[in-house]
Coordinates of C-alpha atoms in Angstrom, one line a residue:
X1 CA -88.2 -229.9 -68.4
X2 CA -84.9 -230.8 -70.1
X3 CA -81.8 -231.2 -67.9
X4 CA -79.3 -228.5 -68.9
X5 CA -76.4 -230.8 -67.8
X6 CA -77.3 -233.4 -70.4
X7 CA -76.9 -232.9 -74.2
X8 CA -80.2 -232.3 -75.9
X9 CA -79.1 -234.2 -78.9
X10 CA -79.9 -237.9 -78.6
X11 CA -77.0 -238.7 -80.9
X12 CA -74.6 -237.1 -78.5
X13 CA -76.1 -239.1 -75.7
X14 CA -75.8 -242.3 -77.7
X15 CA -72.2 -241.6 -78.7
X16 CA -71.2 -240.9 -75.1
X17 CA -73.0 -244.0 -73.9
X18 CA -71.2 -246.1 -76.5
X19 CA -67.8 -244.6 -75.6
X20 CA -68.5 -245.2 -71.9
X21 CA -69.5 -248.8 -72.6
X22 CA -66.5 -249.4 -74.8
X23 CA -64.2 -248.1 -72.1
X24 CA -65.8 -250.4 -69.5
X25 CA -64.8 -253.4 -71.7
X26 CA -61.1 -252.5 -71.8
X27 CA -58.4 -254.0 -69.6
X28 CA -58.0 -252.0 -66.4
X29 CA -54.9 -250.0 -67.5
X30 CA -56.5 -249.1 -70.8
X31 CA -59.8 -248.3 -69.1
X32 CA -58.2 -245.7 -66.9
X33 CA -56.8 -244.0 -70.0
X34 CA -60.1 -244.1 -71.9
X35 CA -62.0 -242.6 -68.9
X36 CA -59.4 -240.0 -68.5
X37 CA -59.8 -239.0 -72.1
X38 CA -63.6 -238.9 -71.8
X39 CA -63.2 -236.8 -68.6
X40 CA -60.9 -234.3 -70.3
X41 CA -63.2 -233.9 -73.3
X42 CA -66.3 -233.4 -71.2
X43 CA -64.5 -230.9 -69.0
X44 CA -63.4 -229.0 -72.1
X45 CA -67.0 -229.0 -73.4
X46 CA -68.4 -227.8 -70.1
X47 CA -65.8 -225.1 -69.7
X48 CA -66.4 -223.8 -73.2
X49 CA -70.1 -224.1 -73.0
X50 CA -69.8 -225.8 -76.3
X51 CA -71.9 -228.4 -77.9
X52 CA -69.1 -230.1 -79.8
X53 CA -69.7 -233.8 -80.3
X54 CA -68.1 -236.3 -78.0

């Protein structure tokens, strides 16, 4: 059974994984900003119930 909390589109999962990995490779100060931006975008998507790409 699919997990409703995860995007069903593998491309969205790959994009999110790539963005997360890229953020991990940044210097600490930049990493915090990158994860903050990812967090904000994911929160917006969850609140809207949307399936907009990450």
